[in-house]
PDB file of C-alpha atoms in Angstrom:
ATOM      1  CA  THR A 384      20.174 -27.477 -14.185  1.00 62.00           C
ATOM      2  CA  THR A 385      19.705 -27.238 -10.110  1.00 72.00           C
ATOM      3  CA  GLU A 386      20.906 -30.300  -7.864  1.00 73.00           C
ATOM      4  CA  GLU A 387      17.225 -30.984  -7.288  1.00 78.00           C
ATOM      5  CA  PRO A 388      14.244 -30.524 -10.056  1.00 85.00           C
ATOM      6  CA  PHE A 389      13.072 -27.220 -10.307  1.00 91.00           C
ATOM      7  CA  GLY A 390      10.291 -26.877 -13.041  1.00 92.00           C
ATOM      8  CA  TYR A 391      10.450 -28.578 -16.471  1.00 93.00           C
ATOM      9  CA  MET A 392      11.912 -25.639 -18.425  1.00 92.00           C
ATOM     10  CA  TRP A 393      13.722 -22.500 -18.068  1.00 94.00           C
ATOM     11  CA  GLU A 394      12.750 -19.643 -20.527  1.00 93.00           C
ATOM     12  CA  CYS A 395      14.381 -16.638 -21.336  1.00 94.00           C
ATOM     13  CA  PRO A 396      17.682 -17.012 -19.732  1.00 95.00           C
ATOM     14  CA  ASP A 397      19.852 -13.796 -19.099  1.00 97.00           C
ATOM     15  CA  TYR A 398      23.204 -14.214 -17.743  1.00 96.00           C
ATOM     16  CA  MET A 399      24.693 -10.894 -16.053  1.00 96.00           C
ATOM     17  CA  VAL A 400      27.047  -9.460 -13.838  1.00 95.00           C
ATOM     18  CA  VAL A 401      25.764  -6.776 -11.339  1.00 97.00           C
ATOM     19  CA  ASP A 402      28.106  -5.001  -8.946  1.00 97.00           C
ATOM     20  CA  GLY A 403      30.403  -8.053  -9.198  1.00 95.00           C
ATOM     21  CA  GLN A 404      27.935 -10.576  -8.779  1.00 96.00           C
ATOM     22  CA  ARG A 405      26.964 -13.309 -11.529  1.00 96.00           C
ATOM     23  CA  LEU A 406      23.378 -13.917 -11.832  1.00 97.00           C
ATOM     24  CA  LEU A 407      21.473 -15.987 -14.252  1.00 96.00           C
ATOM     25  CA  VAL A 408      17.811 -14.718 -14.573  1.00 97.00           C
ATOM     26  CA  CYS A 409      15.107 -16.810 -16.247  1.00 96.00           C
ATOM     27  CA  CYS A 410      11.428 -18.119 -16.055  1.00 95.00           C
ATOM     28  CA  PRO A 411      11.164 -21.565 -15.089  1.00 94.00           C
ATOM     29  CA  GLN A 412       7.782 -23.479 -15.797  1.00 93.00           C
ATOM     30  CA  GLY A 413       6.390 -26.259 -13.742  1.00 92.00           C
ATOM     31  CA  VAL A 414       7.556 -25.037 -10.331  1.00 93.00           C
ATOM     32  CA  ASP A 415       4.587 -25.752  -7.615  1.00 92.00           C
ATOM     33  CA  LYS A 416       3.193 -23.045  -5.493  1.00 92.00           C
ATOM     34  CA  GLN A 417       4.828 -22.967  -1.665  1.00 92.00           C
ATOM     35  CA  GLY A 418       2.908 -20.597   0.584  1.00 88.00           C
ATOM     36  CA  ILE A 419       3.305 -17.082  -0.853  1.00 84.00           C
ATOM     37  CA  LEU A 420       6.159 -18.200  -3.255  1.00 90.00           C
ATOM     38  CA  TYR A 421       5.703 -19.303  -6.793  1.00 90.00           C
ATOM     39  CA  GLN A 422       2.020 -17.876  -7.357  1.00 87.00           C
ATOM     40  CA  ASN A 423       2.303 -17.206 -11.133  1.00 86.00           C
ATOM     41  CA  ILE A 424       1.374 -19.710 -14.059  1.00 86.00           C
ATOM     42  CA  TYR A 425       5.236 -19.454 -14.468  1.00 90.00           C
ATOM     43  CA  GLN A 426       7.935 -17.903 -12.277  1.00 92.00           C
ATOM     44  CA  CYS A 427      10.407 -15.241 -13.133  1.00 94.00           C
ATOM     45  CA  GLY A 428      13.435 -14.653 -10.661  1.00 96.00           C
ATOM     46  CA  TYR A 429      17.235 -15.222 -10.515  1.00 97.00           C
ATOM     47  CA  PHE A 430      19.855 -17.287  -9.521  1.00 95.00           C
ATOM     48  CA  LYS A 431      23.252 -16.406  -7.668  1.00 95.00           C
ATOM     49  CA  VAL A 432      26.094 -18.051  -9.685  1.00 93.00           C
ATOM     50  CA  ASN A 433      28.589 -18.849  -7.270  1.00 90.00           C
ATOM     51  CA  ARG A 434      31.219 -19.379  -9.987  1.00 86.00           C
ATOM     52  CA  ASP A 435      32.381 -19.694 -13.899  1.00 81.00           C
ATOM     53  CA  ILE A 436      28.859 -20.855 -15.365  1.00 78.00           C
ATOM     54  CA  THR A 437      30.951 -22.152 -18.841  1.00 75.00           C
ATOM     55  CA  GLU A 438      32.427 -24.992 -16.387  1.00 69.00           C
ATOM     56  CA  LYS A 439      31.983 -28.260 -18.066  1.00 70.00           C
ATOM     57  CA  ASP A 440      33.488 -30.509 -15.261  1.00 67.00           C
ATOM     58  CA  GLU A 441      29.919 -32.201 -13.593  1.00 64.00           C
ATOM     59  CA  GLU A 442      31.667 -32.754 -10.317  1.00 64.00           C
ATOM     60  CA  LYS A 443      32.464 -28.965 -10.192  1.00 62.00           C
ATOM     61  CA  ALA A 444      28.662 -28.124 -11.303  1.00 63.00           C
ATOM     62  CA  ALA A 445      27.384 -29.314  -7.985  1.00 72.00           C
ATOM     63  CA  GLY A 446      26.681 -25.910  -6.338  1.00 80.00           C
ATOM     64  CA  LEU A 447      27.245 -23.520  -9.190  1.00 85.00           C
ATOM     65  CA  LEU A 448      23.775 -21.762  -8.694  1.00 89.00           C
ATOM     66  CA  GLY A 449      22.269 -20.609  -5.451  1.00 90.00           C
ATOM     67  CA  GLU A 450      18.804 -20.409  -4.128  1.00 92.00           C
ATOM     68  CA  PHE A 451      16.208 -19.541  -6.689  1.00 94.00           C
ATOM     69  CA  GLU A 452      14.472 -15.899  -5.853  1.00 95.00           C
ATOM     70  CA  GLU A 453      11.755 -14.450  -7.577  1.00 95.00           C
ATOM     71  CA  LEU A 454      12.041 -11.082  -9.271  1.00 94.00           C
ATOM     72  CA  ASP A 455       8.693 -10.081  -8.808  1.00 86.00           C
ATOM     73  CA  TYR A 456       5.760 -11.349  -6.735  1.00 82.00           C
ATOM     74  CA  GLY A 457       3.176  -9.693  -8.827  1.00 76.00           C
ATOM     75  CA  PHE A 458       1.031 -11.887 -11.072  1.00 79.00           C
ATOM     76  CA  ASP A 459       2.207 -10.279 -14.528  1.00 85.00           C
ATOM     77  CA  PHE A 460       5.716  -9.842 -15.042  1.00 90.00           C
ATOM     78  CA  TYR A 461       7.885 -12.336 -17.087  1.00 93.00           C
ATOM     79  CA  ALA A 462      10.578 -12.844 -19.592  1.00 94.00           C
ATOM     80  CA  PRO A 463      12.545  -9.983 -18.734  1.00 95.00           C
ATOM     81  CA  GLN A 464      15.925  -9.176 -20.542  1.00 97.00           C
ATOM     82  CA  SER A 465      18.658  -6.978 -19.659  1.00 97.00           C
ATOM     83  CA  PHE A 466      21.235  -4.595 -21.244  1.00 97.00           C
ATOM     84  CA  GLN A 467      24.257  -2.600 -19.769  1.00 96.00           C
ATOM     85  CA  ASP A 468      23.416   1.418 -21.030  1.00 97.00           C
ATOM     86  CA  MET A 469      26.390   3.710 -21.769  1.00 96.00           C
ATOM     87  CA  ASP A 470      26.570   4.897 -17.912  1.00 96.00           C
ATOM     88  CA  GLY A 471      27.072   1.200 -17.052  1.00 96.00           C
ATOM     89  CA  ARG A 472      23.676   0.695 -15.424  1.00 97.00           C
ATOM     90  CA  ARG A 473      22.226  -2.790 -15.677  1.00 98.00           C
ATOM     91  CA  ILE A 474      18.815  -1.941 -17.139  1.00 98.00           C
ATOM     92  CA  LEU A 475      16.029  -5.041 -17.012  1.00 98.00           C
ATOM     93  CA  ILE A 476      12.522  -4.813 -18.907  1.00 97.00           C
ATOM     94  CA  GLY A 477      10.023  -7.259 -18.676  1.00 95.00           C
ATOM     95  CA  TRP A 478       6.882  -8.369 -20.135  1.00 92.00           C
ATOM     96  CA  VAL A 479       3.638  -7.130 -18.281  1.00 90.00           C
ATOM     97  CA  GLY A 480       1.415 -10.160 -19.265  1.00 85.00           C
ATOM     98  CA  MET A 481       1.726 -14.238 -18.353  1.00 82.00           C
ATOM     99  CA  PRO A 482       1.822 -16.450 -21.220  1.00 80.00           C
ATOM    100  CA  ASP A 483      -1.311 -19.238 -20.950  1.00 81.00           C
ATOM    101  CA  ALA A 484      -3.005 -17.117 -18.720  1.00 78.00           C
ATOM    102  CA  ASP A 485      -7.030 -16.782 -19.303  1.00 76.00           C
ATOM    103  CA  TYR A 486      -7.083 -12.745 -19.588  1.00 73.00           C
ATOM    104  CA  GLY A 487     -10.068 -10.747 -20.192  1.00 73.00           C
ATOM    105  CA  ASN A 488      -8.641  -7.629 -20.500  1.00 74.00           C
ATOM    106  CA  ALA A 489     -10.724  -4.940 -22.610  1.00 75.00           C
ATOM    107  CA  THR A 490      -7.667  -3.821 -24.329  1.00 78.00           C
ATOM    108  CA  VAL A 491      -8.297  -6.887 -26.688  1.00 79.00           C
ATOM    109  CA  GLU A 492     -11.270  -5.208 -28.405  1.00 83.00           C
ATOM    110  CA  LYS A 493      -8.871  -2.340 -29.326  1.00 84.00           C
ATOM    111  CA  GLY A 494      -6.614  -4.762 -30.730  1.00 83.00           C
ATOM    112  CA  TRP A 495      -3.631  -4.991 -28.238  1.00 81.00           C
ATOM    113  CA  GLN A 496      -2.678  -7.000 -24.959  1.00 82.00           C
ATOM    114  CA  HIS A 497       0.240  -6.787 -22.660  1.00 87.00           C
ATOM    115  CA  CYS A 498       2.975  -4.412 -22.730  1.00 89.00           C
ATOM    116  CA  LEU A 499       6.419  -3.910 -21.437  1.00 93.00           C
ATOM    117  CA  SER A 500       7.263  -2.926 -17.867  1.00 93.00           C
ATOM    118  CA  ILE A 501       9.022   0.375 -16.611  1.00 94.00           C
ATOM    119  CA  PRO A 502      12.693  -0.152 -17.023  1.00 97.00           C
ATOM    120  CA  ARG A 503      14.241  -1.105 -13.690  1.00 97.00           C
ATOM    121  CA  VAL A 504      18.020  -0.450 -12.645  1.00 98.00           C
ATOM    122  CA  LEU A 505      19.548  -3.492 -11.221  1.00 98.00           C
ATOM    123  CA  THR A 506      21.701  -3.352  -8.076  1.00 98.00           C
ATOM    124  CA  TRP A 507      23.693  -5.854  -5.986  1.00 98.00           C
ATOM    125  CA  LYS A 508      23.753  -4.760  -2.139  1.00 96.00           C
ATOM    126  CA  LYS A 509      23.878  -7.004   0.898  1.00 94.00           C
ATOM    127  CA  GLY A 510      23.358 -10.268  -0.837  1.00 92.00           C
ATOM    128  CA  ARG A 511      20.207  -9.550  -2.676  1.00 94.00           C
ATOM    129  CA  LEU A 512      19.195  -8.114  -5.929  1.00 97.00           C
ATOM    130  CA  TYR A 513      17.524  -4.635  -5.983  1.00 97.00           C
ATOM    131  CA  GLN A 514      15.426  -2.869  -8.450  1.00 97.00           C
ATOM    132  CA  ASN A 515      14.678   0.422  -8.702  1.00 96.00           C
ATOM    133  CA  PRO A 516      12.500   2.272 -11.892  1.00 94.00           C
ATOM    134  CA  VAL A 517      15.023   4.462 -13.935  1.00 96.00           C
ATOM    135  CA  ASP A 518      15.689   8.061 -12.735  1.00 95.00           C
ATOM    136  CA  GLU A 519      14.637   9.189 -16.092  1.00 95.00           C
ATOM    137  CA  LEU A 520      11.100   8.313 -15.258  1.00 90.00           C
ATOM    138  CA  GLN A 521      11.568  11.365 -12.696  1.00 87.00           C
ATOM    139  CA  GLY A 522      11.038  13.784 -15.720  1.00 86.00           C
ATOM    140  CA  LEU A 523       7.627  12.454 -16.206  1.00 83.00           C
ATOM    141  CA  ARG A 524       6.036  13.795 -12.966  1.00 79.00           C
ATOM    142  CA  GLY A 525       3.527  16.310 -12.291  1.00 76.00           C
ATOM    143  CA  GLU A 526       3.541  18.590  -9.278  1.00 78.00           C
ATOM    144  CA  GLU A 527       3.936  17.458  -6.017  1.00 77.00           C
ATOM    145  CA  SER A 528       1.933  17.504  -3.105  1.00 74.00           C
ATOM    146  CA  THR A 529       2.417  16.351   0.459  1.00 75.00           C
ATOM    147  CA  LEU A 530      -0.235  15.094   2.853  1.00 73.00           C
ATOM    148  CA  ASN A 531      -0.010  14.433   6.619  1.00 74.00           C
ATOM    149  CA  ILE A 532      -2.689  11.668   7.280  1.00 72.00           C
ATOM    150  CA  ARG A 533      -3.741  10.079  10.213  1.00 72.00           C
ATOM    151  CA  GLY A 534      -6.644   7.956  10.167  1.00 72.00           C
ATOM    152  CA  GLU A 535      -8.879   7.703   7.312  1.00 74.00           C
ATOM    153  CA  HIS A 536      -8.559  10.419   4.539  1.00 73.00           C
ATOM    154  CA  ARG A 537      -9.607  10.483   0.874  1.00 75.00           C
ATOM    155  CA  PHE A 538      -8.063  12.628  -1.793  1.00 74.00           C
ATOM    156  CA  ALA A 539      -8.324  13.079  -5.544  1.00 74.00           C
ATOM    157  CA  ALA A 540      -5.202  11.865  -7.561  1.00 73.00           C
ATOM    158  CA  SER A 541      -4.478  12.180 -11.211  1.00 72.00           C
ATOM    159  CA  PRO A 542      -5.236   8.782 -13.221  1.00 69.00           C
ATOM    160  CA  THR A 543      -1.503   7.955 -13.085  1.00 71.00           C
ATOM    161  CA  PHE A 544       0.437   9.132  -9.982  1.00 72.00           C
ATOM    162  CA  GLU A 545       3.557   8.299  -7.692  1.00 73.00           C
ATOM    163  CA  LEU A 546       2.860   7.792  -4.000  1.00 74.00           C
ATOM    164  CA  PHE A 547       5.610   7.934  -1.322  1.00 73.00           C
ATOM    165  CA  LEU A 548       4.994   6.414   1.810  1.00 72.00           C
ATOM    166  CA  GLU A 549       7.050   7.708   4.882  1.00 71.00           C
ATOM    167  CA  HIS A 550       6.952   6.910   8.589  1.00 61.00           C
ATOM    168  CA  ILE A 551       3.834   4.378   8.568  1.00 67.00           C
ATOM    169  CA  SER A 552       2.802   3.741  12.079  1.00 71.00           C
ATOM    170  CA  GLY A 553       0.717   0.984  13.050  1.00 71.00           C
ATOM    171  CA  GLU A 554       0.904  -2.636  12.081  1.00 75.00           C
ATOM    172  CA  LYS A 555      -1.555  -2.312   8.984  1.00 80.00           C
ATOM    173  CA  LEU A 556      -2.279   0.096   6.074  1.00 79.00           C
ATOM    174  CA  GLU A 557      -4.932   0.007   3.306  1.00 82.00           C
ATOM    175  CA  ILE A 558      -5.340   2.318   0.349  1.00 81.00           C
ATOM    176  CA  VAL A 559      -8.254   2.114  -1.765  1.00 82.00           C
ATOM    177  CA  LEU A 560      -8.257   3.214  -5.307  1.00 77.00           C
ATOM    178  CA  ASN A 561     -11.790   3.746  -7.034  1.00 73.00           C
ATOM    179  CA  GLU A 562     -13.137   1.261  -4.457  1.00 74.00           C
ATOM    180  CA  HIS A 563     -11.660  -1.673  -6.625  1.00 76.00           C
ATOM    181  CA  LEU A 564      -8.171  -1.819  -6.150  1.00 80.00           C
ATOM    182  CA  LYS A 565      -6.540  -2.120  -2.750  1.00 84.00           C
ATOM    183  CA  TYR A 566      -3.004  -1.807  -1.597  1.00 82.00           C
ATOM    184  CA  GLY A 567      -2.594  -3.466   1.761  1.00 85.00           C
ATOM    185  CA  TYR A 568       0.767  -3.652   3.927  1.00 84.00           C
ATOM    186  CA  ASP A 569       0.975  -5.940   6.788  1.00 85.00           C
ATOM    187  CA  ARG A 570       4.048  -4.724   8.920  1.00 83.00           C
ATOM    188  CA  GLU A 571       4.110  -7.793  11.072  1.00 85.00           C
ATOM    189  CA  GLN A 572       4.032 -10.198   8.265  1.00 84.00           C
ATOM    190  CA  GLY A 573       6.530  -7.854   6.209  1.00 81.00           C
ATOM    191  CA  LEU A 574       3.849  -8.301   3.055  1.00 82.00           C
ATOM    192  CA  LEU A 575       2.790  -5.401   0.724  1.00 80.00           C
ATOM    193  CA  SER A 576      -0.066  -6.648  -1.350  1.00 82.00           C
ATOM    194  CA  LEU A 577      -2.480  -5.496  -4.371  1.00 79.00           C
ATOM    195  CA  CYS A 578      -6.081  -7.033  -4.302  1.00 77.00           C
ATOM    196  CA  MET A 579      -9.033  -6.293  -6.566  1.00 71.00           C
TER     197      MET A 579
END
């Protein structure tokens, strides 16, 4: 529990140690929205654990957990669980789907809905948890192409692609895919967004 109430139930707890830092990953339900935070039906994130989590002395329990940090600000990441692989990496995989959400997915007619996320390697640096796709995904890449874009530019890409942006100038950037899906970056606010 936290010193102040934080939702009514924490689902899918996963206690782990990443690069020497103890963490409790969980999905709190019943957390009110706060600005850009906690926009999902249910949240997904982690608490930094400040000492032995099995301590039963209630006086020592105060301050056990740090502030809650969301793992993913997207709208469809839930119930992650982790494991340690043979190389010692902490790998996290979540459910790409949200319980109790009203989905209108076309896949329902085909007999399936939702999927598992891309496996993420967790690392702890500079007091924060970092998540990166597993290196093994690089084996799925096709031919690489490089574009130097200034202003508006159109180009064709395969249905699945990986995009690296370097040296972004200006305060805002917008990438439109198929005229329906927009990625935006606002340097002043430090926000990357995805809109339909």
